[in-house]
Tab-separated table of C-alpha atoms in Angstrom:
chain	number	residue	atom	x	y	z
A	267	MET	CA	13.221	19.508	5.243
A	268	ALA	CA	15.162	16.664	6.785
A	269	LYS	CA	14.465	13.072	5.775
A	270	ILE	CA	13.474	10.922	8.731
A	271	ILE	CA	14.757	7.351	8.520
A	272	VAL	CA	13.579	4.687	10.944
A	273	VAL	CA	15.714	1.592	11.445
A	274	THR	CA	13.329	-1.065	12.665
A	275	SER	CA	12.750	-4.834	12.718
A	276	GLY	CA	10.189	-5.991	15.235
A	277	LYS	CA	12.535	-8.671	16.501
A	278	GLY	CA	15.390	-7.904	18.901
A	279	GLY	CA	19.063	-8.643	18.393
A	280	VAL	CA	19.018	-8.527	14.590
A	281	GLY	CA	21.331	-5.517	14.315
A	282	LYS	CA	19.162	-2.393	14.431
A	283	THR	CA	21.545	-0.327	16.555
A	284	THR	CA	24.627	-1.561	14.668
A	285	SER	CA	22.881	-0.636	11.403
A	286	SER	CA	21.699	2.757	12.715
A	287	ALA	CA	25.233	3.611	13.802
A	288	ALA	CA	26.761	2.413	10.516
A	289	ILE	CA	24.208	4.063	8.225
A	290	GLY	CA	24.135	7.312	10.207
A	291	THR	CA	27.931	7.494	10.101
A	292	GLY	CA	27.917	6.603	6.401
A	293	LEU	CA	25.480	9.430	5.572
A	294	ALA	CA	27.643	11.886	7.522
A	295	LEU	CA	30.806	10.634	5.763
A	296	ASN	CA	29.092	11.464	2.471
A	297	GLY	CA	28.674	15.065	3.554
A	298	HIS	CA	25.090	15.005	4.877
A	299	LYS	CA	24.405	16.530	8.273
A	300	THR	CA	23.052	13.598	10.240
A	301	VAL	CA	21.727	12.930	13.728
A	302	ILE	CA	21.039	9.484	15.174
A	303	ILE	CA	18.347	9.281	17.865
A	304	ASP	CA	18.187	6.362	20.295
A	305	PHE	CA	14.489	5.569	20.839
A	306	ASP	CA	15.244	2.629	23.119
A	307	VAL	CA	14.392	4.443	26.342
A	308	GLY	CA	15.428	2.318	29.330
A	309	LEU	CA	17.792	0.102	27.314
A	310	ARG	CA	20.230	2.664	25.998
A	311	ASN	CA	22.818	1.090	23.666
A	312	LEU	CA	23.558	3.472	20.812
A	313	ASP	CA	25.981	5.508	22.931
A	314	LEU	CA	28.078	2.372	23.530
A	315	ILE	CA	28.183	1.418	19.845
A	316	MET	CA	29.116	4.998	18.963
A	317	GLY	CA	31.709	5.155	21.745
A	318	CYS	CA	30.298	8.247	23.425
A	319	GLU	CA	28.847	6.723	26.598
A	320	ARG	CA	31.047	8.840	28.853
A	321	ARG	CA	29.835	12.069	27.297
A	322	VAL	CA	26.101	11.584	27.962
A	323	VAL	CA	24.813	14.345	30.241
A	324	TYR	CA	21.275	15.031	29.079
A	325	ASP	CA	19.084	12.763	26.975
A	326	PHE	CA	16.071	12.575	24.630
A	327	VAL	CA	13.526	12.435	27.481
A	328	ASN	CA	15.113	15.471	29.187
A	329	VAL	CA	14.593	17.421	25.964
A	330	ILE	CA	10.979	16.241	25.581
A	331	ASN	CA	10.243	17.287	29.179
A	332	GLY	CA	11.927	20.640	28.714
A	333	GLU	CA	14.627	19.884	31.290
A	334	ALA	CA	17.395	20.480	28.776
A	335	THR	CA	17.787	22.098	25.368
A	336	LEU	CA	18.582	20.113	22.245
A	337	THR	CA	22.010	21.694	22.024
A	338	GLN	CA	22.783	20.497	25.541
A	339	ALA	CA	21.658	16.948	24.863
A	340	LEU	CA	23.195	16.437	21.390
A	341	ILE	CA	26.629	14.809	21.391
A	342	LYS	CA	28.900	15.697	18.474
A	343	ASP	CA	30.770	12.680	17.146
A	344	LYS	CA	34.530	13.069	17.558
A	345	ARG	CA	35.553	10.951	14.551
A	346	THR	CA	33.045	11.975	11.936
A	347	LYS	CA	32.168	15.516	10.903
A	348	ASN	CA	28.445	16.339	10.405
A	349	LEU	CA	27.353	13.643	12.868
A	350	SER	CA	25.526	13.968	16.188
A	351	ILE	CA	23.914	11.529	18.582
A	352	LEU	CA	20.838	12.076	20.740
A	353	PRO	CA	21.017	9.409	23.478
A	354	ALA	CA	18.035	7.746	25.145
A	355	SER	CA	17.325	7.954	28.839
A	356	GLN	CA	18.398	4.912	30.801
A	357	THR	CA	16.335	5.602	33.908
A	358	ARG	CA	12.930	6.101	32.293
A	359	ASP	CA	10.590	3.910	30.274
A	360	LYS	CA	8.923	4.169	26.869
A	361	ASP	CA	5.853	5.969	28.234
A	362	ALA	CA	8.052	9.047	28.605
A	363	LEU	CA	7.874	9.437	24.800
A	364	SER	CA	4.849	11.584	23.962
A	365	GLN	CA	3.875	11.995	20.339
A	366	GLU	CA	3.840	15.801	20.619
A	367	GLY	CA	7.226	15.786	22.348
A	368	VAL	CA	8.800	13.555	19.704
A	369	GLN	CA	7.330	15.684	16.923
A	370	GLN	CA	8.694	18.849	18.492
A	371	VAL	CA	12.198	17.417	18.789
A	372	LEU	CA	12.097	16.112	15.195
A	373	ASN	CA	10.875	19.480	13.886
A	374	GLU	CA	13.640	21.261	15.732
A	375	LEU	CA	16.306	18.847	14.418
A	376	GLY	CA	14.848	19.089	10.915
A	377	LYS	CA	15.897	22.730	10.745
A	378	THR	CA	19.615	21.934	10.884
A	379	TYR	CA	20.024	18.313	9.792
A	380	ASP	CA	19.620	16.573	6.424
A	381	TYR	CA	18.955	13.119	7.847
A	382	ILE	CA	17.451	12.040	11.147
A	383	VAL	CA	18.073	8.345	11.828
A	384	CYS	CA	15.704	6.876	14.424
A	385	ASP	CA	17.076	3.749	16.087
A	386	SER	CA	13.905	1.857	17.024
A	387	PRO	CA	13.620	-0.461	20.016
A	388	ALA	CA	12.526	-4.059	19.447
A	389	GLY	CA	8.845	-4.967	19.661
A	390	ILE	CA	5.766	-3.264	18.272
A	391	GLU	CA	4.781	-1.307	21.361
A	392	ARG	CA	4.946	2.379	22.137
A	393	GLY	CA	8.710	2.881	21.724
A	394	ALA	CA	8.786	1.230	18.312
A	395	GLN	CA	5.595	2.997	17.210
A	396	MET	CA	6.979	6.406	18.224
A	397	ALA	CA	10.223	5.697	16.346
A	398	LEU	CA	8.407	4.872	13.105
A	399	TYR	CA	5.441	7.260	13.328
A	400	PHE	CA	7.071	10.282	11.663
A	401	ALA	CA	9.322	8.337	9.259
A	402	ASP	CA	9.728	9.082	5.546
A	403	ILE	CA	11.989	6.090	4.936
A	404	ALA	CA	12.064	2.751	6.760
A	405	ILE	CA	15.019	0.405	6.818
A	406	VAL	CA	13.728	-2.987	7.920
A	407	VAL	CA	16.598	-4.982	9.395
A	408	THR	CA	16.056	-8.717	8.979
A	409	ASN	CA	18.115	-11.820	9.693
A	410	PRO	CA	17.790	-14.739	7.272
A	411	GLU	CA	15.666	-16.873	9.589
A	412	VAL	CA	11.903	-17.422	9.767
A	413	SER	CA	11.088	-15.676	13.040
A	414	SER	CA	12.929	-12.515	12.040
A	415	VAL	CA	11.218	-12.514	8.639
A	416	ARG	CA	7.785	-12.870	10.215
A	417	ASP	CA	8.442	-10.023	12.668
A	418	SER	CA	9.679	-7.822	9.824
A	419	ASP	CA	6.498	-8.620	7.932
A	420	ARG	CA	4.497	-7.549	10.973
A	421	ILE	CA	6.382	-4.273	11.304
A	422	LEU	CA	5.786	-3.593	7.572
A	423	GLY	CA	2.063	-3.917	8.245
A	424	ILE	CA	2.373	-1.383	11.065
A	425	LEU	CA	4.366	1.003	8.856
A	426	GLN	CA	1.538	0.860	6.338
A	427	SER	CA	-1.253	1.402	8.847
A	428	LYS	CA	-0.056	3.238	11.947
A	429	SER	CA	2.477	5.763	10.646
A	430	ARG	CA	1.723	9.433	10.126
A	431	ARG	CA	1.997	9.000	6.361
A	432	ALA	CA	-0.593	6.208	6.465
A	433	GLU	CA	-2.949	7.990	8.850
A	434	GLN	CA	-2.891	11.243	6.898
A	435	GLY	CA	-3.143	9.543	3.500
A	436	MET	CA	0.218	10.901	2.300
A	437	ASP	CA	2.600	8.978	0.017
A	438	PRO	CA	3.516	5.752	1.805
A	439	ILE	CA	6.811	5.326	3.662
A	440	GLU	CA	9.672	4.272	1.374
A	441	GLU	CA	10.556	0.753	2.550
A	442	HIS	CA	13.976	-0.903	2.283
A	443	LEU	CA	15.109	-4.353	3.306
A	444	LEU	CA	18.496	-4.716	4.969
A	445	LEU	CA	19.504	-8.338	5.409
A	446	THR	CA	22.062	-8.691	8.190
A	447	ARG	CA	24.133	-11.550	9.653
A	448	TYR	CA	24.088	-13.310	6.306
A	449	HIS	CA	26.098	-16.511	6.180
A	450	PRO	CA	26.623	-17.753	2.592
A	451	GLU	CA	27.910	-21.204	3.703
A	452	ARG	CA	24.870	-21.854	5.860
A	453	VAL	CA	22.549	-20.677	3.086
A	454	GLU	CA	24.255	-23.114	0.731
A	455	GLN	CA	23.764	-25.923	3.246
A	456	GLY	CA	20.092	-25.038	3.543
A	457	GLU	CA	20.342	-24.014	7.208
A	458	MET	CA	19.526	-20.391	6.500
A	459	LEU	CA	17.078	-18.583	4.225
A	460	GLY	CA	18.627	-17.146	1.068
A	461	VAL	CA	18.296	-13.578	-0.164
A	462	ALA	CA	15.671	-14.597	-2.722
A	463	ASP	CA	13.525	-16.384	-0.102
A	464	VAL	CA	13.408	-13.342	2.169
A	465	GLU	CA	12.786	-10.976	-0.733
A	466	GLU	CA	9.931	-13.141	-1.943
A	467	ILE	CA	8.145	-13.179	1.407
A	468	LEU	CA	8.636	-9.511	2.308
A	469	ALA	CA	8.255	-8.149	-1.242
A	470	ILE	CA	10.137	-4.880	-0.661
A	471	PRO	CA	13.313	-3.617	-2.406
A	472	LEU	CA	16.648	-4.833	-1.060
A	473	LEU	CA	18.981	-2.141	0.270
A	474	GLY	CA	21.858	-4.421	1.122
A	475	VAL	CA	23.121	-7.694	2.518
A	476	ILE	CA	25.557	-7.495	5.443
A	477	PRO	CA	27.579	-10.698	5.863
A	478	GLU	CA	28.062	-12.210	9.327
A	479	SER	CA	31.419	-10.887	10.426
A	480	GLU	CA	33.603	-10.894	13.508
A	481	ALA	CA	34.356	-7.281	12.760
A	482	VAL	CA	30.836	-6.294	13.907
A	483	LEU	CA	31.275	-7.586	17.471
A	484	LYS	CA	34.800	-6.151	17.643
A	485	ALA	CA	33.605	-2.750	16.452
A	486	SER	CA	30.702	-2.757	18.955
A	487	ASN	CA	33.005	-3.509	21.858
A	488	GLN	CA	35.405	-0.799	20.780
A	489	GLY	CA	32.634	1.732	20.302
A	490	THR	CA	33.406	2.336	16.622
A	491	PRO	CA	30.692	2.055	13.955
A	492	VAL	CA	31.644	-0.926	11.773
A	493	ILE	CA	31.366	1.147	8.582
A	494	LEU	CA	34.646	2.832	9.612
A	495	ASP	CA	36.379	-0.558	9.399
A	496	THR	CA	37.102	-0.457	5.677
A	497	GLU	CA	38.971	-3.755	5.814
A	498	SER	CA	35.948	-5.788	6.917
A	499	GLU	CA	33.321	-7.162	4.559
A	500	ALA	CA	30.573	-5.906	6.881
A	501	GLY	CA	31.978	-2.380	6.790
A	502	LEU	CA	32.153	-2.413	2.980
A	503	ALA	CA	28.655	-3.871	2.707
A	504	TYR	CA	27.275	-1.055	4.909
A	505	ASP	CA	29.105	1.458	2.737
A	506	ASP	CA	27.400	-0.029	-0.334
A	507	ALA	CA	24.018	0.146	1.416
A	508	VAL	CA	24.484	3.843	2.258
A	509	HIS	CA	25.336	4.630	-1.350
A	510	ARG	CA	22.270	2.706	-2.545
A	511	LEU	CA	20.173	4.701	-0.069
A	512	LEU	CA	21.572	7.868	-1.649
A	513	GLY	CA	20.436	6.631	-5.058
A	514	GLU	CA	23.580	5.029	-6.415
A	515	ASP	CA	23.386	1.679	-8.197
A	516	ARG	CA	25.856	-0.790	-6.697
A	517	PRO	CA	26.006	-4.554	-7.254
A	518	LEU	CA	25.567	-6.870	-4.253
A	519	ARG	CA	28.734	-8.357	-2.779
A	520	PHE	CA	29.699	-11.124	-0.353
A	521	LEU	CA	26.801	-13.426	-1.270
A	522	GLU	CA	28.980	-16.277	-2.507
A	523	VAL	CA	30.877	-18.801	-0.422
A	524	PRO	CA	34.511	-17.670	-0.593
A	525	LYS	CA	36.561	-20.078	-2.695
A	526	LYS	CA	39.240	-21.856	-0.719
A	527	GLY	CA	42.722	-20.961	-1.879
A	528	PHE	CA	45.268	-23.525	-3.076
A	529	PHE	CA	47.224	-23.558	0.198
A	530	LYS	CA	44.117	-23.724	2.361
A	531	ARG	CA	42.948	-26.741	0.382
A	532	LEU	CA	46.388	-28.302	0.638
A	533	LEU	CA	46.447	-27.825	4.357
A	534	GLY	CA	42.838	-28.990	4.724
A	535	GLY	CA	41.752	-25.671	6.227
B	65	MET	CA	-40.676	12.453	16.090
B	66	SER	CA	-38.460	12.821	13.083
B	67	GLU	CA	-41.242	12.646	10.548
B	68	SER	CA	-40.071	13.898	7.174
B	69	ASN	CA	-42.214	15.769	4.698
B	70	PHE	CA	-40.273	14.548	1.735
B	71	GLN	CA	-38.205	11.678	0.394
B	72	PHE	CA	-35.443	11.557	-2.184
B	73	LYS	CA	-35.954	8.531	-4.376
B	74	GLY	CA	-34.363	7.044	-7.427
B	75	SER	CA	-36.621	6.590	-10.417
B	76	VAL	CA	-36.363	5.335	-13.964
B	77	VAL	CA	-38.296	7.349	-16.544
B	78	THR	CA	-38.586	6.634	-20.232
B	79	THR	CA	-37.706	9.692	-22.293
B	80	ILE	CA	-37.054	10.536	-25.888
B	81	LEU	CA	-33.423	10.451	-26.917
B	82	LEU	CA	-32.545	12.639	-29.886
B	83	GLU	CA	-29.440	11.013	-31.276
B	84	ILE	CA	-27.723	13.186	-33.864
B	85	SER	CA	-25.200	11.544	-36.150
B	86	HIS	CA	-24.587	14.420	-38.548
B	87	PHE	CA	-25.245	18.096	-37.955
B	88	ASP	CA	-26.471	20.103	-40.925
B	89	GLU	CA	-28.601	22.761	-39.288
B	90	MET	CA	-31.112	23.480	-42.031
B	91	SER	CA	-31.891	19.932	-43.078
B	92	LEU	CA	-31.760	18.617	-39.498
B	93	ILE	CA	-34.312	21.111	-38.204
B	94	ALA	CA	-36.549	20.480	-41.217
B	95	ALA	CA	-36.373	16.732	-40.654
B	96	ILE	CA	-37.190	17.016	-36.950
B	97	GLU	CA	-40.072	19.363	-37.737
B	98	ASN	CA	-41.385	16.840	-40.233
B	99	LYS	CA	-41.202	14.044	-37.638
B	100	VAL	CA	-42.969	16.094	-34.958
B	101	GLU	CA	-45.793	17.014	-37.312
B	102	GLN	CA	-46.594	13.339	-37.822
B	103	ALA	CA	-47.511	12.948	-34.125
B	104	PRO	CA	-47.874	16.416	-32.557
B	105	ASN	CA	-49.631	15.125	-29.402
B	106	PHE	CA	-46.882	12.651	-28.643
B	107	PHE	CA	-44.171	15.271	-28.828
B	108	GLN	CA	-46.044	18.077	-27.035
B	109	MET	CA	-44.024	19.000	-23.881
B	110	ALA	CA	-42.199	15.699	-24.157
B	111	PRO	CA	-38.871	15.554	-22.272
B	112	VAL	CA	-35.932	15.109	-24.646
B	113	ILE	CA	-32.293	14.250	-24.151
B	114	ILE	CA	-29.995	15.518	-26.883
B	115	ASP	CA	-27.361	12.901	-27.567
B	116	LEU	CA	-24.221	14.085	-29.381
B	117	SER	CA	-22.204	10.966	-28.570
B	118	LYS	CA	-22.546	9.586	-32.091
B	119	LEU	CA	-21.915	12.909	-33.790
B	120	ASP	CA	-19.195	12.772	-36.454
B	121	GLN	CA	-18.182	16.428	-36.156
B	122	VAL	CA	-17.791	19.182	-33.567
B	123	ILE	CA	-20.465	21.837	-33.353
B	124	ASN	CA	-20.118	25.188	-31.623
B	125	LEU	CA	-22.090	26.671	-28.749
B	126	ASP	CA	-24.193	28.921	-30.986
B	127	GLU	CA	-25.270	26.006	-33.147
B	128	PHE	CA	-26.164	24.013	-30.037
B	129	ASN	CA	-28.171	26.887	-28.542
B	130	ARG	CA	-30.041	27.404	-31.840
B	131	LEU	CA	-30.881	23.690	-31.865
B	132	LEU	CA	-32.257	24.039	-28.321
B	133	LEU	CA	-34.410	26.981	-29.355
B	134	HIS	CA	-35.807	25.134	-32.393
B	135	LEU	CA	-36.728	22.135	-30.233
B	136	LYS	CA	-38.505	24.382	-27.724
B	137	ASN	CA	-40.385	26.109	-30.541
B	138	LEU	CA	-41.551	22.713	-31.741
B	139	GLY	CA	-43.040	22.096	-28.270
B	140	LEU	CA	-40.386	19.697	-26.958
B	141	SER	CA	-38.706	20.237	-23.555
B	142	PRO	CA	-35.000	19.366	-23.569
B	143	ILE	CA	-33.998	18.107	-20.102
B	144	GLY	CA	-30.373	17.192	-20.650
B	145	TRP	CA	-27.678	16.345	-23.130
B	146	ARG	CA	-24.817	13.976	-23.681
B	147	SER	CA	-21.539	14.954	-25.278
B	148	HIS	CA	-19.116	12.901	-27.336
B	149	GLU	CA	-17.148	10.520	-25.020
B	150	THR	CA	-13.669	11.424	-26.204
B	151	ASN	CA	-14.178	14.526	-28.305
B	152	LYS	CA	-15.763	16.785	-25.683
B	153	PRO	CA	-16.631	20.296	-26.847
B	154	ALA	CA	-14.795	23.160	-25.124
B	155	TRP	CA	-18.081	24.899	-24.337
B	156	GLN	CA	-19.644	22.007	-22.463
B	157	ASP	CA	-19.556	23.865	-19.126
B	158	GLU	CA	-21.336	26.905	-20.542
B	159	VAL	CA	-24.525	25.077	-21.429
B	160	SER	CA	-27.366	25.647	-18.993
B	161	LEU	CA	-28.742	22.162	-19.652
B	162	PRO	CA	-27.467	19.314	-17.399
B	163	LEU	CA	-24.727	17.188	-19.002
B	164	LEU	CA	-25.657	13.527	-18.559
B	165	PRO	CA	-23.121	10.686	-18.367
B	166	ALA	CA	-22.660	8.573	-21.456
B	167	SER	CA	-25.038	5.688	-21.768
B	168	LYS	CA	-23.300	2.601	-20.411
B	169	THR	CA	-24.087	-0.851	-21.666
B	170	ARG	CA	-25.560	-1.751	-18.320
B	171	ALA	CA	-27.694	1.345	-18.206
B	172	THR	CA	-29.027	0.523	-21.640
B	173	ARG	CA	-29.811	-3.004	-20.569
B	174	LEU	CA	-31.673	-1.646	-17.585
B	175	GLU	CA	-33.691	0.649	-19.839
B	176	ASN	CA	-34.497	-2.265	-22.095
B	177	ASN	CA	-35.723	-4.237	-19.125
B	178	VAL	CA	-37.933	-1.357	-18.145
B	179	ASN	CA	-39.443	-1.286	-21.583
B	180	GLN	CA	-39.988	-5.009	-21.809
B	181	ASP	CA	-41.419	-5.477	-18.358
B	182	LYS	CA	-43.697	-2.476	-18.255
B	183	ALA	CA	-46.610	-4.758	-17.524
B	184	ASN	CA	-44.868	-6.432	-14.617
B	185	PRO	CA	-43.199	-3.881	-12.354
B	186	ASP	CA	-42.109	-6.475	-9.733
B	187	VAL	CA	-39.595	-7.939	-12.137
B	188	VAL	CA	-38.016	-4.552	-12.745
B	189	ILE	CA	-37.355	-3.990	-9.060
B	190	LYS	CA	-35.761	-7.390	-8.741
B	191	THR	CA	-33.353	-6.745	-11.593
B	192	VAL	CA	-32.225	-3.427	-10.174
B	193	VAL	CA	-31.614	-4.838	-6.698
B	194	GLU	CA	-29.559	-7.693	-8.049
B	195	GLU	CA	-27.368	-5.410	-10.114
B	196	LYS	CA	-26.640	-3.273	-7.079
B	197	ARG	CA	-25.616	-6.273	-5.008
B	198	VAL	CA	-23.154	-7.548	-7.606
B	199	ALA	CA	-21.544	-4.129	-7.982
B	200	GLN	CA	-20.783	-3.803	-4.259
B	201	SER	CA	-19.808	-7.318	-3.454
B	202	SER	CA	-16.087	-7.805	-4.045
B	203	LYS	CA	-13.152	-6.161	-2.350
B	204	ILE	CA	-9.875	-5.914	-4.264
B	205	ILE	CA	-6.544	-5.441	-2.505
B	206	SER	CA	-3.323	-4.964	-4.434
B	207	LYS	CA	-0.801	-4.774	-1.566
B	208	PRO	CA	0.596	-7.782	0.306
B	209	ILE	CA	-1.343	-8.702	3.449
B	210	ARG	CA	1.281	-8.582	6.195
B	211	SER	CA	1.618	-10.744	9.297
B	212	GLY	CA	-0.832	-9.580	11.969
B	213	GLN	CA	-3.186	-7.907	9.505
B	214	GLN	CA	-6.765	-9.036	9.128
B	215	VAL	CA	-8.911	-8.312	6.098
B	216	TYR	CA	-12.623	-9.020	5.806
B	217	ALA	CA	-14.910	-8.649	2.806
B	218	GLU	CA	-18.686	-8.841	2.831
B	219	GLY	CA	-18.682	-10.446	-0.591
B	220	ASP	CA	-15.725	-11.883	-2.469
B	221	LEU	CA	-12.189	-10.980	-1.519
B	222	ILE	CA	-9.607	-10.613	-4.282
B	223	ILE	CA	-5.950	-10.188	-3.342
B	224	LEU	CA	-3.535	-9.397	-6.152
B	225	SER	CA	-0.492	-10.059	-3.987
B	226	SER	CA	0.528	-12.579	-1.305
B	227	VAL	CA	-0.924	-13.274	2.127
B	228	SER	CA	1.920	-13.518	4.656
B	229	PRO	CA	2.184	-16.093	7.434
B	230	GLY	CA	0.352	-14.799	10.497
B	231	ALA	CA	-2.123	-12.781	8.403
B	232	GLU	CA	-5.817	-13.631	8.190
B	233	VAL	CA	-8.195	-13.062	5.297
B	234	LEU	CA	-11.931	-13.603	5.680
B	235	ALA	CA	-14.879	-13.277	3.326
B	236	ASP	CA	-18.588	-13.996	3.271
B	237	GLY	CA	-18.010	-15.142	-0.296
B	238	SER	CA	-14.996	-16.644	-2.048
B	239	ILE	CA	-11.333	-15.685	-1.652
B	240	HIS	CA	-8.980	-15.310	-4.616
B	241	VAL	CA	-5.259	-14.869	-3.980
B	242	TYR	CA	-3.133	-14.069	-7.039
B	243	GLY	CA	0.050	-14.721	-5.091
B	244	ALA	CA	1.120	-17.156	-2.401
B	245	LEU	CA	-1.374	-17.910	0.372
B	246	ARG	CA	0.813	-18.323	3.468
B	247	GLY	CA	-1.536	-17.166	6.209
B	248	ARG	CA	-5.079	-18.179	7.118
B	249	ALA	CA	-7.966	-17.937	4.680
B	250	LEU	CA	-11.583	-18.330	5.775
B	251	ALA	CA	-14.230	-18.199	3.063
B	252	GLY	CA	-17.992	-18.324	3.529
B	253	VAL	CA	-17.695	-17.176	7.138
B	254	LYS	CA	-21.442	-16.581	7.333
B	255	GLY	CA	-22.151	-20.123	6.252
B	256	ASP	CA	-22.056	-19.966	2.444
B	257	SER	CA	-21.014	-23.526	1.626
B	258	ASN	CA	-20.626	-22.651	-2.069
B	259	ALA	CA	-17.757	-20.293	-1.326
B	260	ARG	CA	-14.298	-21.352	-2.502
B	261	ILE	CA	-10.683	-20.393	-2.011
B	262	PHE	CA	-8.319	-19.998	-4.967
B	263	CYS	CA	-4.612	-19.273	-4.817
B	264	ARG	CA	-1.508	-19.284	-7.011
B	265	SER	CA	0.615	-21.078	-4.424
B	266	MET	CA	-0.908	-23.048	-1.551
B	267	GLU	CA	1.243	-22.582	1.569
B	268	ALA	CA	-1.569	-21.761	3.991
B	269	GLU	CA	-1.586	-22.149	7.751
B	270	LEU	CA	-5.298	-22.847	7.642
B	271	VAL	CA	-8.061	-22.854	5.065
B	272	SER	CA	-11.724	-22.876	6.002
B	273	ILE	CA	-15.031	-22.861	4.165
B	274	ALA	CA	-18.240	-22.278	6.099
B	275	GLY	CA	-16.543	-23.369	9.318
B	276	ASN	CA	-14.934	-26.563	7.984
B	277	PHE	CA	-11.181	-26.189	8.109
B	278	ILE	CA	-7.879	-27.967	7.398
B	279	LEU	CA	-4.517	-27.068	8.883
B	280	SER	CA	-1.157	-26.742	7.216
B	281	ASP	CA	-0.050	-30.269	8.242
B	282	ALA	CA	-2.913	-31.908	6.400
B	283	LEU	CA	-2.597	-29.546	3.446
B	284	GLN	CA	1.041	-30.472	2.918
B	285	LYS	CA	0.061	-34.097	2.439
B	286	ILE	CA	-2.466	-33.200	-0.261
B	287	LEU	CA	-0.825	-30.411	-2.221
B	288	TRP	CA	1.817	-27.798	-1.447
B	289	LYS	CA	3.274	-24.742	-3.203
B	290	GLU	CA	1.008	-25.312	-6.199
B	291	SER	CA	-1.945	-23.359	-7.475
B	292	ALA	CA	-5.024	-24.768	-5.836
B	293	GLN	CA	-8.685	-24.352	-5.136
B	294	VAL	CA	-10.496	-25.377	-1.992
B	295	LEU	CA	-14.181	-26.277	-2.078
B	296	LEU	CA	-16.694	-27.860	0.226
B	297	ASN	CA	-18.096	-31.241	-0.711
B	298	ASP	CA	-20.611	-32.580	1.854
B	299	GLU	CA	-18.794	-31.208	4.890
B	300	ASN	CA	-15.457	-32.394	3.474
B	301	LEU	CA	-12.958	-29.899	2.198
B	302	ASP	CA	-11.504	-30.795	-1.186
B	303	VAL	CA	-8.175	-29.270	-2.099
B	304	VAL	CA	-7.508	-29.679	-5.790
B	305	ALA	CA	-4.909	-28.402	-8.198
B	306	PHE	CA	-6.241	-26.171	-10.933
């Protein structure tokens, strides 16, 4: 049976789609058959980040409504083996997602895939609730600032009360914290919350810390998941997070302010 | 229209408890026989509970059944039995007699009350009702209370974790938070002015007792990020370290 992972946050713009693309790609790179589903019906973005926007013919809502088969709608990733994308519909809204329809699609995908990554829309309304309802694992993407932390806290409450696992009294969803857009200098100056502060408030295990990096924006614009950029800190940090998700123990990196080199200091850089 | 011909009721009855500490069949039976002969009328058809909880050895089913038979022959009527708490016999499910739960300290106290207050039944009822109320009153939660969640307890509310900002905890009685209190806490919501709020780290958005409240701004001037209790003192809320 496939593991269903929801990437969620409550707040918008914290890096859910970037993280879904990176983690989905990372799981596939490690040999697991993976599909990433865009649940953001009406605000389709995952296809852009994955660089497959020109290959979208059918979408998630078409499959739910029986207008297309899963095989027709799934887009195989050209760079990474074992990876597929199920794009969202751009012309519909979140009400098009019925619980039965979503369940049917997930069951069907579960037969062939090891991991199903659900890229949740922002908010706590229908789209977000559908994305998290069937999840086994939740990755809560949080930025180190108070409003993001509060929204993550809210979504954790929803995971614990409105998911299938909660409603049916099964084992609770496995929760992971992914701290993104982390800026060690600003933490040091007290402008940003530190890792410990966020961990203390949310009280769930830390999956990884992704440093703020120009590579993320560059990768998004190019349509390449940032995890494929093995020269960037963000790419390496996502790679660490994927390995932690798979059960490996890896130390945290990129939390310290980089020391200025001799020449940089000399030149006042 | 729904008139019922019967009622199920709880009742406390005084019975004889036969507590056996050592089982030597011959001498035990002889000793019981001797006891019964001293007051045959008292023991005639008297209900008996056989208590093996203090027994220092394990007896087998045959021995137990023979004991039952002897008691019946002596005119007693066994109505139940208790086994050893930890050392339960393997045959305990094969006995036709009901297995009663071990006597708890509270149950014993209740029985004592019954004995002492035989002459004054009103007092007995009062004691029982009070015990019931205490047993139901507090709600214990071990998970963090997340933003947007609301928890209400009819009695005391005990939270073993933190209360997040944007969460709300309410209780008719007192509220105890064994973590940081970062959300809103309202104790004594039905007007109990003796209710209090306790927490390991005071970072609340609002605390209220019986409708009298203080907001975070005011709290920060009194005490912040320290363990604290909040109590009502003539319509004034006192926030004190403890």
